[in-house]
Tab-separated table of C-alpha atoms in Angstrom:
chain	number	residue	atom	x	y	z
A	1	UNK	CA	0.033	0.014	0.047
A	2	UNK	CA	2.110	3.003	-1.320
A	3	UNK	CA	0.166	5.630	0.793
A	4	UNK	CA	1.297	3.970	4.296
A	5	UNK	CA	3.794	5.679	6.117
A	6	UNK	CA	6.623	3.774	7.768
A	7	UNK	CA	5.127	3.914	11.381
A	8	UNK	CA	1.775	2.603	9.862
A	9	UNK	CA	3.359	-0.043	7.901
A	10	UNK	CA	5.441	-1.349	10.940
A	11	UNK	CA	1.994	-1.448	12.950
A	12	UNK	CA	0.402	-3.261	10.030
A	13	UNK	CA	3.271	-6.019	9.860
A	14	UNK	CA	3.059	-6.374	13.680
A	15	UNK	CA	-0.699	-6.904	13.730
A	16	UNK	CA	-0.479	-9.466	10.859
A	17	UNK	CA	1.622	-11.790	13.234
A	18	UNK	CA	4.343	-12.223	10.626
A	19	UNK	CA	6.986	-10.601	12.825
A	20	UNK	CA	7.465	-11.812	16.517
A	21	UNK	CA	6.951	-9.035	19.102
A	22	UNK	CA	10.409	-9.365	20.391
A	23	UNK	CA	12.150	-8.398	17.032
A	24	UNK	CA	12.928	-4.665	16.932
A	25	UNK	CA	11.755	-2.790	13.873
A	26	UNK	CA	13.308	0.691	14.123
A	27	UNK	CA	11.634	3.116	11.691
A	28	UNK	CA	14.945	4.287	10.275
A	29	UNK	CA	15.856	0.733	9.649
A	30	UNK	CA	12.635	-0.046	7.721
A	31	UNK	CA	12.751	3.136	5.798
A	32	UNK	CA	16.229	2.431	4.523
A	33	UNK	CA	15.276	-1.106	3.615
A	34	UNK	CA	12.412	0.447	1.633
A	35	UNK	CA	14.533	3.136	-0.052
A	36	UNK	CA	17.110	0.412	-1.015
A	37	UNK	CA	14.530	-1.491	-2.957
A	38	UNK	CA	13.079	1.747	-4.403
A	39	UNK	CA	9.841	1.720	-2.596
A	40	UNK	CA	9.776	5.146	-1.192
A	41	UNK	CA	8.729	8.328	-2.995
A	42	UNK	CA	7.913	11.862	-2.065
A	43	UNK	CA	4.423	12.867	-1.984
A	44	UNK	CA	3.860	16.437	-3.321
A	45	UNK	CA	0.666	18.125	-3.583
A	46	UNK	CA	0.017	19.638	-7.174
A	47	UNK	CA	-2.175	22.418	-5.464
A	48	UNK	CA	1.139	23.763	-3.653
A	49	UNK	CA	4.043	25.792	-5.088
A	50	UNK	CA	7.191	23.680	-4.327
A	51	UNK	CA	9.659	25.895	-5.812
A	52	UNK	CA	12.913	26.517	-3.682
A	53	UNK	CA	13.113	29.588	-1.666
A	54	UNK	CA	16.032	31.733	-3.292
A	55	UNK	CA	17.119	35.168	-4.057
A	56	UNK	CA	18.581	35.830	-7.410
A	57	UNK	CA	20.798	38.837	-6.681
A	58	UNK	CA	23.872	39.058	-4.574
A	59	UNK	CA	23.346	40.904	-1.425
A	60	UNK	CA	19.713	40.593	-1.352
A	61	UNK	CA	19.495	38.194	1.594
A	62	UNK	CA	22.112	37.073	4.060
A	63	UNK	CA	21.442	34.151	6.224
A	64	UNK	CA	23.227	33.393	9.620
A	65	UNK	CA	23.804	30.486	11.794
A	66	UNK	CA	25.502	29.828	15.159
A	67	UNK	CA	26.633	26.278	16.206
A	68	UNK	CA	28.401	24.934	18.923
A	69	UNK	CA	32.227	24.425	18.680
A	70	UNK	CA	34.745	22.341	20.738
A	71	UNK	CA	35.065	22.956	24.332
A	72	UNK	CA	38.306	24.917	25.188
A	73	UNK	CA	40.192	24.664	28.498
A	74	UNK	CA	40.996	28.104	30.061
A	75	UNK	CA	44.144	28.702	32.038
A	76	UNK	CA	42.427	27.803	35.333
A	77	UNK	CA	41.516	24.371	33.848
A	78	UNK	CA	37.834	25.019	33.582
A	79	UNK	CA	36.109	24.191	30.168
A	80	UNK	CA	34.403	26.897	28.160
A	81	UNK	CA	31.900	26.405	25.372
A	82	UNK	CA	32.907	27.869	22.023
A	83	UNK	CA	30.608	28.902	19.086
A	84	UNK	CA	30.985	29.247	15.317
A	85	UNK	CA	28.828	32.131	13.773
A	86	UNK	CA	28.673	32.434	9.926
A	87	UNK	CA	26.777	34.701	7.475
A	88	UNK	CA	26.016	33.278	3.802
A	89	UNK	CA	24.775	35.129	0.890
A	90	UNK	CA	21.629	33.269	-0.405
A	91	UNK	CA	22.329	33.940	-4.103
A	92	UNK	CA	26.048	33.286	-4.521
A	93	UNK	CA	26.538	31.039	-1.397
A	94	UNK	CA	29.569	33.257	-0.524
A	95	UNK	CA	30.379	33.506	3.158
A	96	UNK	CA	31.543	36.902	3.727
A	97	UNK	CA	32.081	36.367	7.516
A	98	UNK	CA	32.538	33.373	9.850
A	99	UNK	CA	34.410	33.363	13.022
A	100	UNK	CA	34.767	31.329	16.277
A	101	UNK	CA	33.526	33.262	19.382
A	102	UNK	CA	33.614	32.499	23.006
A	103	UNK	CA	30.403	33.748	24.156
A	104	UNK	CA	27.230	35.121	22.270
A	105	UNK	CA	26.588	38.821	22.725
A	106	UNK	CA	22.864	38.503	23.063
A	107	UNK	CA	22.063	42.114	23.535
A	108	UNK	CA	23.642	43.205	20.455
A	109	UNK	CA	21.517	40.444	18.341
A	110	UNK	CA	18.347	42.036	19.250
A	111	UNK	CA	16.231	43.313	16.406
């Protein structure tokens, strides 16, 4: 049944009694098995606009992201969090700025 989701498929197989209850069936494993045999597909609605979100001209939109970096030991032996902040131009994918920082200066990031 192509309209079944992986969780519903697992539930249906369990209800059929073909798989013992003590056998684990992680959703990720079932999905990978279906994908390997070409039994998955994306269901898209023709009523919706499915174009990608993108700007055409350089400098029209910059995106930013902050992620955790490695923990760094200070001189006193304590570990401190670090962060990586980066900006990317949506049209060109150029990264005009990226830097590691020790703390996020929240008051300066308010809009």
